[in-house]
Short mmCIF file of C-alpha atoms in Angstrom, two decimals:
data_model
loop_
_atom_site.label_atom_id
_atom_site.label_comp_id
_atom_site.label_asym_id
_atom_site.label_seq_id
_atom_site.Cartn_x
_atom_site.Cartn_y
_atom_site.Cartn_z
CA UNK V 227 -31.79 46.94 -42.39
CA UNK V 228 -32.07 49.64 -40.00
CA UNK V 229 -29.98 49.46 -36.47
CA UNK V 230 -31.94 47.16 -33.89
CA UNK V 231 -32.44 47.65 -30.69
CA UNK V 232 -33.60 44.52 -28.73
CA UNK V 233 -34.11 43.87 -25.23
CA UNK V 234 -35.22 40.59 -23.78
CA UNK V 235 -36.96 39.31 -20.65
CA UNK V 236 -34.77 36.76 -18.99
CA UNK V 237 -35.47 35.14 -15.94
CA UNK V 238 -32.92 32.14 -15.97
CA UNK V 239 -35.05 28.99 -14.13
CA UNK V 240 -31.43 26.88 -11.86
CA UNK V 241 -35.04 24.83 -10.56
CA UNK V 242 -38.53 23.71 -11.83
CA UNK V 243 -39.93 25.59 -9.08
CA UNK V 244 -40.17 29.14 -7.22
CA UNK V 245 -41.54 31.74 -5.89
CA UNK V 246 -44.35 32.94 -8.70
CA UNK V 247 -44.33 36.74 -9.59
CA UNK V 248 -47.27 37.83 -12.19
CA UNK V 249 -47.91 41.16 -13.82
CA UNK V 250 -51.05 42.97 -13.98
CA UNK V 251 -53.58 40.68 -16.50
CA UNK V 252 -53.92 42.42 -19.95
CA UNK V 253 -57.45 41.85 -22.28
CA UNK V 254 -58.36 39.18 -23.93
CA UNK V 255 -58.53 41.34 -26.85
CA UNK V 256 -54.80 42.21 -26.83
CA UNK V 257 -53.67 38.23 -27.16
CA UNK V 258 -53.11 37.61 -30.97
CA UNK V 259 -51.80 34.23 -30.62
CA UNK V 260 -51.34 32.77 -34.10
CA UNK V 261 -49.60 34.60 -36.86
CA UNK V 262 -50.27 33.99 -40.76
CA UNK V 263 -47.14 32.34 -42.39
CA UNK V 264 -45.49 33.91 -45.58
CA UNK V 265 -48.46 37.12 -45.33
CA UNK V 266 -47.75 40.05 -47.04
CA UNK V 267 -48.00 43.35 -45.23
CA UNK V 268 -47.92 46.49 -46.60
CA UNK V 269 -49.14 47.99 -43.39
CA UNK V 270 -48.74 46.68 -40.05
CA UNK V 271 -51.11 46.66 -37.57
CA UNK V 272 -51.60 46.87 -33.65
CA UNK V 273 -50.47 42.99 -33.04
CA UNK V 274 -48.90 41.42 -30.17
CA UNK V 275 -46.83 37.70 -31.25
CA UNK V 276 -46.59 35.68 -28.51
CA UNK V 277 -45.35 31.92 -28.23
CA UNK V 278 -47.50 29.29 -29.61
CA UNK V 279 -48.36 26.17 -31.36
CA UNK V 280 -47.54 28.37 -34.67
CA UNK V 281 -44.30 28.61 -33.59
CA UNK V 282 -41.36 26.26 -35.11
CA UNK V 283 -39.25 24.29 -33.17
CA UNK V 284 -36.83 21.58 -33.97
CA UNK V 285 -36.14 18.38 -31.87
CA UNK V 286 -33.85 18.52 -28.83
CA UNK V 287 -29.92 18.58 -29.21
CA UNK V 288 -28.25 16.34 -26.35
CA UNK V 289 -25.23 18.28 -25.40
CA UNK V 290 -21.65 16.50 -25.36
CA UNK V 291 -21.01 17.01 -21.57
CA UNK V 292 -23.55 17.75 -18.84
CA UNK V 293 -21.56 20.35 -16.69
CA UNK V 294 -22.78 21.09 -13.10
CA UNK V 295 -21.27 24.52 -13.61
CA UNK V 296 -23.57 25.28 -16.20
CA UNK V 297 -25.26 28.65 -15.05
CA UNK V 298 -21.43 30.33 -15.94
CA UNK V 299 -19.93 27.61 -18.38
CA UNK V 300 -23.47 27.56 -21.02
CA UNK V 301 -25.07 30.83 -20.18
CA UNK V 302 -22.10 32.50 -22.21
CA UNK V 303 -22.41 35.35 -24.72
CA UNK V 304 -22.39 32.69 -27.47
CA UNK V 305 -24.56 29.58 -27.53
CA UNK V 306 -22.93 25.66 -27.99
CA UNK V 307 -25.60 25.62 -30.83
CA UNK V 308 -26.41 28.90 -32.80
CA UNK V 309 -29.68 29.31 -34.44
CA UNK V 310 -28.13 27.86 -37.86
CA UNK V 311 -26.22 24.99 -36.62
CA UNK V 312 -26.55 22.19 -39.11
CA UNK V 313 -27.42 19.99 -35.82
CA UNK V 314 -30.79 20.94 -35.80
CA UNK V 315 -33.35 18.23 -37.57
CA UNK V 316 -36.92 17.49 -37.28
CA UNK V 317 -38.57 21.12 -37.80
CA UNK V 318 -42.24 20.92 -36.33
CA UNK V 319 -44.69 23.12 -34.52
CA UNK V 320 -44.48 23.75 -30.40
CA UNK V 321 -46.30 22.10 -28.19
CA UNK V 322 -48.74 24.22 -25.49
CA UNK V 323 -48.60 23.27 -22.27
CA UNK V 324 -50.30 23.93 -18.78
CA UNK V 325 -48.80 23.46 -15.63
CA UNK V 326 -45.12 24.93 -16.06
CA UNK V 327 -45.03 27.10 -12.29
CA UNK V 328 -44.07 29.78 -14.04
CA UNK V 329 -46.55 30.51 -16.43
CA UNK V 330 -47.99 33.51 -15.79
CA UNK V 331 -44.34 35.28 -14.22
CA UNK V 332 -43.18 38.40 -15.87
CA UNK V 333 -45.61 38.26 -18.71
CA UNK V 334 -48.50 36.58 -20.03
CA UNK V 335 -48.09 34.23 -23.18
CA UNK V 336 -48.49 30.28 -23.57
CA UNK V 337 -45.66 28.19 -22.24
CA UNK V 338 -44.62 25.88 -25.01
CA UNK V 339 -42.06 23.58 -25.65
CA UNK V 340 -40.05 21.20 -28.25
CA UNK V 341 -41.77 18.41 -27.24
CA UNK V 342 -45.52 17.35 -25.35
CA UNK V 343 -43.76 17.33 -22.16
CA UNK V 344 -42.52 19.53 -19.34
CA UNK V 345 -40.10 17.28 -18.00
CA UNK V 346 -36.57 17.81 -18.87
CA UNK V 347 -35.36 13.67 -18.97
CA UNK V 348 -37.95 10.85 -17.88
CA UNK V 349 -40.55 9.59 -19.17
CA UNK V 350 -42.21 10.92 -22.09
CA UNK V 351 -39.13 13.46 -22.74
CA UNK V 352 -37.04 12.68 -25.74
CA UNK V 353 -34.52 14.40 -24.22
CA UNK V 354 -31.91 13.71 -21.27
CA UNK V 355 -31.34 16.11 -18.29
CA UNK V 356 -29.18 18.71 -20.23
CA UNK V 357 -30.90 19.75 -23.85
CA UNK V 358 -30.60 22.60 -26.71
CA UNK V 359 -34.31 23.22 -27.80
CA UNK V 360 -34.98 25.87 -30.89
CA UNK V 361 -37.83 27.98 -31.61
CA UNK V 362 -38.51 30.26 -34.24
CA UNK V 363 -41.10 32.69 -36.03
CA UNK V 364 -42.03 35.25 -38.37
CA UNK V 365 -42.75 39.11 -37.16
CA UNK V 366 -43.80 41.79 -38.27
CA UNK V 367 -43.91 45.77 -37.46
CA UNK V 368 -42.35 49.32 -38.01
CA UNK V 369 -41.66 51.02 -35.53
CA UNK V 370 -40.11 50.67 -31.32
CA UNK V 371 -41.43 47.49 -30.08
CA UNK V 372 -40.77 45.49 -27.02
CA UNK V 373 -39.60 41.61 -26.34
CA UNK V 374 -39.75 39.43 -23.63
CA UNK V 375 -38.98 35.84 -22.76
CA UNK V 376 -38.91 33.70 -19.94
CA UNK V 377 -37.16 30.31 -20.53
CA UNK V 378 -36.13 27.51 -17.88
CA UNK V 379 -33.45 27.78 -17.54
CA UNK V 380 -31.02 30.11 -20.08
CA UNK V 381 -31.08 31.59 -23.51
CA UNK V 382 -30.36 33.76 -26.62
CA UNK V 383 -32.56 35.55 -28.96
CA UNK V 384 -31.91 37.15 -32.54
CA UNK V 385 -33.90 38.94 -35.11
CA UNK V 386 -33.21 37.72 -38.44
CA UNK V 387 -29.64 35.71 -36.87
CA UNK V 388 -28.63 38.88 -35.10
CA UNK V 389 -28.31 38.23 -31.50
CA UNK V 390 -30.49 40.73 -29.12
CA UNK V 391 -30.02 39.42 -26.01
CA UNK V 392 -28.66 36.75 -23.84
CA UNK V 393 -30.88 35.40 -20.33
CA UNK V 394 -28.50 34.70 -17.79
CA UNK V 395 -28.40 34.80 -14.13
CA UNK V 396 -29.48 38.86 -13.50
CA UNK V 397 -32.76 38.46 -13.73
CA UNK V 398 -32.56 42.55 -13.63
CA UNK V 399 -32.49 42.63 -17.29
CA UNK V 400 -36.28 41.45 -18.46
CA UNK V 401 -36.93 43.64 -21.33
CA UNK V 402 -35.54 44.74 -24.47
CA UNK V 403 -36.32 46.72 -27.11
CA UNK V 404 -36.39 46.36 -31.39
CA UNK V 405 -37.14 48.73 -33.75
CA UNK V 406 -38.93 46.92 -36.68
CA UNK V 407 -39.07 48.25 -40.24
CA UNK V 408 -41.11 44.94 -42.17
CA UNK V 409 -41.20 41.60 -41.78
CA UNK V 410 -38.34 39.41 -39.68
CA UNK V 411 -37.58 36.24 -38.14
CA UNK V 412 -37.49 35.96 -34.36
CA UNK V 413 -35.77 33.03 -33.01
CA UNK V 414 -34.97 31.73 -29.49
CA UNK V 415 -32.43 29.19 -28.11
CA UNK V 416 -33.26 27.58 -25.09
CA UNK V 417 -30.80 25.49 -22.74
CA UNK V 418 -32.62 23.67 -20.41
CA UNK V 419 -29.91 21.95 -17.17
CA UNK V 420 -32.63 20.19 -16.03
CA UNK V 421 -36.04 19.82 -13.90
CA UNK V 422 -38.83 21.09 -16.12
CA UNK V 423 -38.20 22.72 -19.68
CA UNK V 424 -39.72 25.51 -22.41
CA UNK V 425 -39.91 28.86 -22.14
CA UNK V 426 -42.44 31.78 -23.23
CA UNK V 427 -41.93 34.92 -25.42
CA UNK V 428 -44.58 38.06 -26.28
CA UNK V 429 -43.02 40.56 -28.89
CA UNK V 430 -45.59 43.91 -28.75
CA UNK V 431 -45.05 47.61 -29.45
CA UNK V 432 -44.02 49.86 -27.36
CA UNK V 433 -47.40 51.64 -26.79
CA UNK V 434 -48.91 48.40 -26.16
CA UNK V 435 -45.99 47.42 -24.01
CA UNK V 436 -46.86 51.07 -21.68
CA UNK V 437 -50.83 50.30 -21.69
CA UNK V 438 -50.31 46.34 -20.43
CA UNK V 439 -48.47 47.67 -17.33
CA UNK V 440 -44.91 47.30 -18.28
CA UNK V 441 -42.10 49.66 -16.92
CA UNK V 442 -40.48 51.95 -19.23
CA UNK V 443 -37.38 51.83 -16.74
CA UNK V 444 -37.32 48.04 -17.08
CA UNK V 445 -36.05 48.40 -20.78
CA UNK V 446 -31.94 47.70 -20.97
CA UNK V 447 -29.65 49.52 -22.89
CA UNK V 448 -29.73 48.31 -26.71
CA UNK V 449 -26.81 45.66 -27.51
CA UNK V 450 -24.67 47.46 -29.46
CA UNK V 451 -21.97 44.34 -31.65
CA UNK V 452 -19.27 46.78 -32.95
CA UNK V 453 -17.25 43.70 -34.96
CA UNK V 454 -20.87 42.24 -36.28
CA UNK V 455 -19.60 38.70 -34.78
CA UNK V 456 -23.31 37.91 -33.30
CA UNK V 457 -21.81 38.73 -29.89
CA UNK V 458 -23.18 42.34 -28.36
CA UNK V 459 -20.11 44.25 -26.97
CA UNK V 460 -21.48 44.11 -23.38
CA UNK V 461 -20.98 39.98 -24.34
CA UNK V 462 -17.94 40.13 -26.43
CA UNK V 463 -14.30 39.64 -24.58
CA UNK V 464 -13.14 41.27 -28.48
CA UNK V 465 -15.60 43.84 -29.59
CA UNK V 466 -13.63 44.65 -32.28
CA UNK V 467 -12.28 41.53 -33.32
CA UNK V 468 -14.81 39.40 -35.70
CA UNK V 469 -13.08 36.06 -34.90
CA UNK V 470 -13.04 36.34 -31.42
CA UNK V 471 -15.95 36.20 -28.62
CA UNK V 472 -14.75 34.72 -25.86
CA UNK V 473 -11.73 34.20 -23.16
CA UNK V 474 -12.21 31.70 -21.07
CA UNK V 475 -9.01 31.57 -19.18
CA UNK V 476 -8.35 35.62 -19.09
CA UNK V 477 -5.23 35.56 -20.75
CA UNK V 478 -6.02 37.62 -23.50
CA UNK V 479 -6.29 35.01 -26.45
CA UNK V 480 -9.77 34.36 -27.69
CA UNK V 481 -10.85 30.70 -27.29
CA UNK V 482 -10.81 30.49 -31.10
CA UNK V 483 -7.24 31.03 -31.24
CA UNK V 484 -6.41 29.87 -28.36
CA UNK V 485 -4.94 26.45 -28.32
CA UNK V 486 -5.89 26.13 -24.57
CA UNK V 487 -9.09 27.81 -24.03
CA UNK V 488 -8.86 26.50 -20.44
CA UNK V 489 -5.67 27.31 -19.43
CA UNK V 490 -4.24 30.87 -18.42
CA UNK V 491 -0.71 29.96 -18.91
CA UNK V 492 -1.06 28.76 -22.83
CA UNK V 493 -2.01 29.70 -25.99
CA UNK V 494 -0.30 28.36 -28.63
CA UNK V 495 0.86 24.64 -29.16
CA UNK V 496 3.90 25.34 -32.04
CA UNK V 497 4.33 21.35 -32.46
CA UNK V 498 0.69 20.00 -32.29
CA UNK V 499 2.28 17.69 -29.13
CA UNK V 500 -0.79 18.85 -27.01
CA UNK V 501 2.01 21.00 -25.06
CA UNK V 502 1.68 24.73 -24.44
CA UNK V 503 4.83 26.42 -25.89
CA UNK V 504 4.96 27.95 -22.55
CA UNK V 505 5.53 24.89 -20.76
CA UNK V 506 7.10 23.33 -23.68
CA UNK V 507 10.91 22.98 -23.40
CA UNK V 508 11.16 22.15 -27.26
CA UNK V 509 7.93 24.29 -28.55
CA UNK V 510 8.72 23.21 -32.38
CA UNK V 511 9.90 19.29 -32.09
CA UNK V 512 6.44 17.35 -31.27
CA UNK V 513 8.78 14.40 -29.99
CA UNK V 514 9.57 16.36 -27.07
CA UNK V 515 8.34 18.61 -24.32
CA UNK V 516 10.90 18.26 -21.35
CA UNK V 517 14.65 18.39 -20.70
CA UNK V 518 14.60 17.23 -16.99
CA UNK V 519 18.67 17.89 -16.46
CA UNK V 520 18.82 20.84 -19.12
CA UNK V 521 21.36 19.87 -21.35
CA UNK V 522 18.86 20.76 -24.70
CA UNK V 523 18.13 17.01 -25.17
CA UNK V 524 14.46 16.04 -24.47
CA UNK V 525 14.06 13.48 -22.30
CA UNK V 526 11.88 10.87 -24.81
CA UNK V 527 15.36 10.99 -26.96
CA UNK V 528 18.04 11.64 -23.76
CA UNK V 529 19.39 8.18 -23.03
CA UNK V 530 20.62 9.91 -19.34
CA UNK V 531 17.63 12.60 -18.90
CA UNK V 532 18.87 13.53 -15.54
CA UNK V 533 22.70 13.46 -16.54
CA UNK V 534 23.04 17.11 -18.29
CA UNK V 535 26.46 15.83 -19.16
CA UNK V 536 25.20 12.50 -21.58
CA UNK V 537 22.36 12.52 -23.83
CA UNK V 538 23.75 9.77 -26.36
CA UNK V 539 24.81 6.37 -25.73
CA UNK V 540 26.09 5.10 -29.30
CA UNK V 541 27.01 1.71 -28.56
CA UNK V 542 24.34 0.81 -25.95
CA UNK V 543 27.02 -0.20 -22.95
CA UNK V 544 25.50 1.68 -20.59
CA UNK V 545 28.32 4.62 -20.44
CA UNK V 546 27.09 7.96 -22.36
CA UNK V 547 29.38 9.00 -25.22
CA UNK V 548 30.81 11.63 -23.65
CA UNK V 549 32.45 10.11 -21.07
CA UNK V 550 32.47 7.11 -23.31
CA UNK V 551 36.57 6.60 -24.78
CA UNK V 552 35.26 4.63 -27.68
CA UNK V 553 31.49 5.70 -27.44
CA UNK V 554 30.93 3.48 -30.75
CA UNK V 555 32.29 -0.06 -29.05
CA UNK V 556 30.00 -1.52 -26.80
CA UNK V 557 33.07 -3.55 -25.47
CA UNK V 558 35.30 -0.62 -24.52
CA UNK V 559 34.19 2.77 -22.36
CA UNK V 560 37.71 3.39 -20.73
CA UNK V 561 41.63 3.91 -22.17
CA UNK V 562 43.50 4.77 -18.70
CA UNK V 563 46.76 4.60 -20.45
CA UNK V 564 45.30 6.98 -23.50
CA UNK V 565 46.86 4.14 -25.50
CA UNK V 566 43.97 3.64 -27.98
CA UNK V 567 42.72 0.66 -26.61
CA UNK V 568 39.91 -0.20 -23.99
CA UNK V 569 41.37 -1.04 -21.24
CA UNK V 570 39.41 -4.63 -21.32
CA UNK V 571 41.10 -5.83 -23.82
CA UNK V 572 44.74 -3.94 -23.68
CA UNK V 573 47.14 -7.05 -21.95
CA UNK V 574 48.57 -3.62 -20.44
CA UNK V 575 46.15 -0.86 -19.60
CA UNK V 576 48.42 0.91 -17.73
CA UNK V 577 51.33 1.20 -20.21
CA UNK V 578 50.89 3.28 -22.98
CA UNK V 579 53.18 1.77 -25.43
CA UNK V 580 51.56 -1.66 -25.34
CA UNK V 581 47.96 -3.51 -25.16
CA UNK V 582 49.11 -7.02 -27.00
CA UNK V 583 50.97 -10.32 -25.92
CA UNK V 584 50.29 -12.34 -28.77
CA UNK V 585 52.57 -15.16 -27.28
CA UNK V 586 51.39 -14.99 -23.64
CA UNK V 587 55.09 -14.24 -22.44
CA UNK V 588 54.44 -11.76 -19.96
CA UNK V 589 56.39 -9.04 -22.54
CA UNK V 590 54.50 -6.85 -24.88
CA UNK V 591 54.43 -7.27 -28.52
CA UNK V 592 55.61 -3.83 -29.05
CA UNK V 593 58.81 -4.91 -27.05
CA UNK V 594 58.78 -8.43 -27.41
CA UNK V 595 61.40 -9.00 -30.32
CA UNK V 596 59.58 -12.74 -31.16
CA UNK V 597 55.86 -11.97 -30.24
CA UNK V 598 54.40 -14.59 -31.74
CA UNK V 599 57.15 -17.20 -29.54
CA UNK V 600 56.51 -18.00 -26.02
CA UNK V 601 60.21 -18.86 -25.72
CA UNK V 602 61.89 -15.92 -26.91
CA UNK V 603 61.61 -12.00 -26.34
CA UNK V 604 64.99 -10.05 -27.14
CA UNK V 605 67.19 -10.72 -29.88
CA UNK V 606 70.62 -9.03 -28.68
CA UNK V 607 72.39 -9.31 -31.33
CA UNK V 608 69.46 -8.65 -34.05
CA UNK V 609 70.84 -11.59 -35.43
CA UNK V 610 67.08 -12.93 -35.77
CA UNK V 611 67.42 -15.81 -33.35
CA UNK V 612 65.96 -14.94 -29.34
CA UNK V 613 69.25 -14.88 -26.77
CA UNK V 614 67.44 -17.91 -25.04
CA UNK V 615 67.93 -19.97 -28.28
CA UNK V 616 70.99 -18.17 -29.73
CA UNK V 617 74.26 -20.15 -28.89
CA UNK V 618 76.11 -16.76 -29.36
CA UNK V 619 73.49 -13.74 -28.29
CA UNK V 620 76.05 -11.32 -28.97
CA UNK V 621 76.93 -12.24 -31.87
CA UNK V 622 79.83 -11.29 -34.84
CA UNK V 623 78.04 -10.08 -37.41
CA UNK V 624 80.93 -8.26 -39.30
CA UNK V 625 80.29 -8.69 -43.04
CA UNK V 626 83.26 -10.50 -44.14
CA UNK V 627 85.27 -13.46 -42.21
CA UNK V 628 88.19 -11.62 -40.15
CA UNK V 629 91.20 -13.30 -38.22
CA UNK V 630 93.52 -10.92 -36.29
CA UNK V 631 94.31 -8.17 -38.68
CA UNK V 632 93.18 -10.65 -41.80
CA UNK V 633 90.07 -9.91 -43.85
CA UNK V 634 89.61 -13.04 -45.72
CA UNK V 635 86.91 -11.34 -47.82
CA UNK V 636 84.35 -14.35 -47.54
CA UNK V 637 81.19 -13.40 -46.33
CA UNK V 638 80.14 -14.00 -42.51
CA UNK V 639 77.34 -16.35 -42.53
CA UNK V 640 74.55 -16.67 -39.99
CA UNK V 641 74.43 -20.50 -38.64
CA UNK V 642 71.09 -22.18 -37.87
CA UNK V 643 72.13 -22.10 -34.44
CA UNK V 644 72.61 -18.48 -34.52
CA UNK V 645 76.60 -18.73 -34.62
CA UNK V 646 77.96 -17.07 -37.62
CA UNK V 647 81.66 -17.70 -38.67
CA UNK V 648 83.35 -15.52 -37.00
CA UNK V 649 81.64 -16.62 -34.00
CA UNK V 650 82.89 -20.30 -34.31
CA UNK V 651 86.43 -19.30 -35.26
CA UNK V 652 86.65 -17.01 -32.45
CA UNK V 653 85.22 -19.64 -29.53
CA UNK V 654 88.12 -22.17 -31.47
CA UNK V 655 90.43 -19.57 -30.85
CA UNK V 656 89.73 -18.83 -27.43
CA UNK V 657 89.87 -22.49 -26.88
CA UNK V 658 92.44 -23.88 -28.36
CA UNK V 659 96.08 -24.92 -26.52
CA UNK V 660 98.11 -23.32 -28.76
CA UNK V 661 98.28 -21.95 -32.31
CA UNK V 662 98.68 -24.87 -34.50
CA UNK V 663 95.99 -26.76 -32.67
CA UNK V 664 93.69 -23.32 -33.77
CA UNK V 665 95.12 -23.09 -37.03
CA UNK V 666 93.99 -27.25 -37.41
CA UNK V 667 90.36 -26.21 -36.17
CA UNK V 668 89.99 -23.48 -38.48
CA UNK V 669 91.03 -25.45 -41.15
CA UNK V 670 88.39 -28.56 -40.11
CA UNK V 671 85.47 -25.68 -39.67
CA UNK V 672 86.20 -24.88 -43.14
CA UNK V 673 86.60 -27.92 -44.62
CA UNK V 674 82.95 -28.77 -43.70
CA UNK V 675 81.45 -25.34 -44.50
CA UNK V 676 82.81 -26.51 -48.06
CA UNK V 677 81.73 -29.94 -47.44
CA UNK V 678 78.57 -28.07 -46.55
CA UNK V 679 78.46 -26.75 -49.80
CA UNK V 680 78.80 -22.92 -47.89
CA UNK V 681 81.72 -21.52 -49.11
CA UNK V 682 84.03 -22.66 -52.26
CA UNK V 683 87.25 -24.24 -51.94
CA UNK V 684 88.79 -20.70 -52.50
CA UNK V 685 87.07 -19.09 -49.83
CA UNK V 686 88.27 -22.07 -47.66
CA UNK V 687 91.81 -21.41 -48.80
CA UNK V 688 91.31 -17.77 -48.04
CA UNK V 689 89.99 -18.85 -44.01
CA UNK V 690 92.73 -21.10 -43.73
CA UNK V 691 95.57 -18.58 -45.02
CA UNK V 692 94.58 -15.94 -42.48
CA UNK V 693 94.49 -18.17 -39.21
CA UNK V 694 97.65 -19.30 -39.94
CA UNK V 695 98.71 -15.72 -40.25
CA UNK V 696 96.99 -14.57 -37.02
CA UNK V 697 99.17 -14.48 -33.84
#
């Protein structure tokens, strides 16, 4: 299809009343109101198509929010609902109606609307305050023509789904032209914020256009979509980008791609967690967004979020791992002696080379020679028996039996009582008057180690011999 060049006739209704501003009346003869569906035309006649009960329209569309800001948030480049959203249902013919204050502004053609009804919500309106009507009809010419439309209060038109126009608030921009070349679809979207609803529209040529009384000057500049996105350059935030129409935040990202539409300092969400990147201290993890203390743990998994030193607490005592001497025993968060063990249950915190008194005694087990005996902690003589217990703590513990210079060769034993031999021949020496009265208590002690079944008679012989040797 040839380039088209389409201007509209806005005039964006904010009320359901105003000031009334008419052009001069055109003949009766001019007004071709109804237009044959599906006609073939090999030529095209002098017709003017104006709105009417031909004309198709679908049943409202509530919006999903009802913004007070809607003369700048709605009246985009773009409508909420394009001419083939699938939310439009109920096809019918418009309804004609009288009354509308501004039916005879701008332009002359019936007002008409979705539904038999000029009030936007109330009774006899299917719709609520805020609506999407939809209007649409078949044209025909070849040649420069000439659109206009009124519509309370904002909308878009397109030949054949190509956007021509938007109405917003300049209501400067009232005419448009469109070259024709056969037979198209014109189609008008209406958003109505409220008060009374509908709108008007009268498509003629351009000759016609000049002998009703319009202004050549009044025609705008043709829309001119570079990127063929439906969206006219003049409109477009991206003229050359096809996915992208609009920016409503001015930071350069098309609402499409724009994770935040709304927001000037985001555009991307890495992690889906509903998070700009930009404000997101963990942009790829969507468990986290913030690290309060800044010590790279997020704060939904930092045990201590405002401790950057502690993020982890293993054991759950309370005391972060770090700082945390046995981070994996919720019993134990401090050695002070660096011994290895907490210092609740080391006996000796402060001592390094113990933590255990098995026995209670007050002495380490480390240094406690009987740990497991309250009784008993140092063994002088290593003889196995404690010095509190041992009769002789200092013990003889030569291998053999020896008296004087005499080795009797007969092994030194260890006595229950911790005495060996050698121990008990030396205390009989040491107390004895003279030497036949040690020689006599040598001989006894020996007698009853054999008694005893310790030593043999030999060995006792061999005793015996050497004390009465010894001087």
């Amino acid at each position: 299809m040839k380039k088209l060049h389409i201007v509209l006739a806005a005039a964006l209704a904010l009320t359901a009343c105003g000031e009334s501003i008419t052009e001069p009346p055109i003949s009766e003869d001019a007004l071709e109101t109804t237009i044959p569906s599906g006609a073939a035309h090999t030529a095209f006649p002098e017709v003017i198509f104006l709105s009417g009960v031909t004309v198709r329209t679908w049943n409202p569309i509530t919006p999903p929010t009802q913004p007070g800001d809607w003369p700048t948030s709605i009246c985009t480049s773009i409508p909420l609902f394009g001419p083939n959203d699938p939310a439009w249902t109920g096809e019918h013919n418009s309804f004609v109606l009288s009354g509308h204050p501004w039916t005879n502004d701008f332009f002359l053609a019936p007002w008409i609307n979705s539904w038999n009804n000029l009030a936007s919500s109330g009774s006899g309106s299917p719709a609520p305050s805020h609506n999407w009507t939809k209007y649409q009809t078949p044209v025909f010419g070849s040649g420069d023509y000439v659109v206009q439309l009124l519509a309370d209060n904002c909308s878009w038109i397109y030949i054949d789904g190509a956007l021509l126009g938007v109405q917003d608030t300049d209501l400067t921009k009232n005419t448009y032209p469109v070259e024709l070349d056969g037979t198209h679809t014109l189609t008008f979207v209406i958003f109505d914020g409220g008060g009374a609803a509908g709108g008007k529209f009268r498509l003629e040529s351009s000759t016609s256009y000049v002998a009703n009384g319009g202004d050549p000057g009044d025609i705008q500049p043709a829309l001119v979509d570079t990127d063929d996105d439906g969206a006219p350059d003049v409109l477009d935030a991206f003229p050359t980008d096809p996915t992208e129409t609009t920016d409503s935040d001015g930071d350069g990202r098309g609402n499409n791609s724009d994770a935040f539409p709304n927001d000037p300092n985001e555009q991307d969400d890495s992690d889906g967690d509903g998070v700009g990147d930009n404000a997101d201290a963990f942009p790829n993890d969507p468990l986290e967004t913030v690290d309060t203390d800044g010590d790279g743990h997020g704060d939904n998994g930092d045990v201590f979020p405002n401790d950057p030193l502690e993020w982890a607490d293993s054991d759950g005592d309370g005391v972060g791992d770090n700082a945390d001497a046995f981070p994996n025993d919720p019993l134990e968060t401090v050695d002070t002696d660096g011994d290895g063990h907490g210092d609740n249950g080391d006996v000796f915190p402060n001592d390094p080379l113990e933590w255990a008194d098995s026995d209670g005694d007050g002495v380490g087990d480390n240094a406690d020679a009987f740990p497991n005996d309250p009784s008993e902690t140092v063994d002088t003589d290593g003889d196995g028996h404690g010095d509190n217990g041992d009769v002789f703590p200092n013990s003889i513990l030569d291998a053999t039996v020896a008296i004087g210079g005499c080795d009797s060769g007969v092994a030194n034993q260890l006595m229950p009582n911790g005495a060996t031999f050698a121990d008990m021949i030396a205390e009989a020496q040491a107390s004895a008057r003279n030497h036949g009265a040690f020689v006599r208590s040598v001989s006894q002690m020996a007698n009853d180690w054999k008694k005893d079944g310790l030593i043999s008679g030999r060995d006792k012989g061999a005793i015996t011999s050497c004390a009465a040797r010894s001087k």
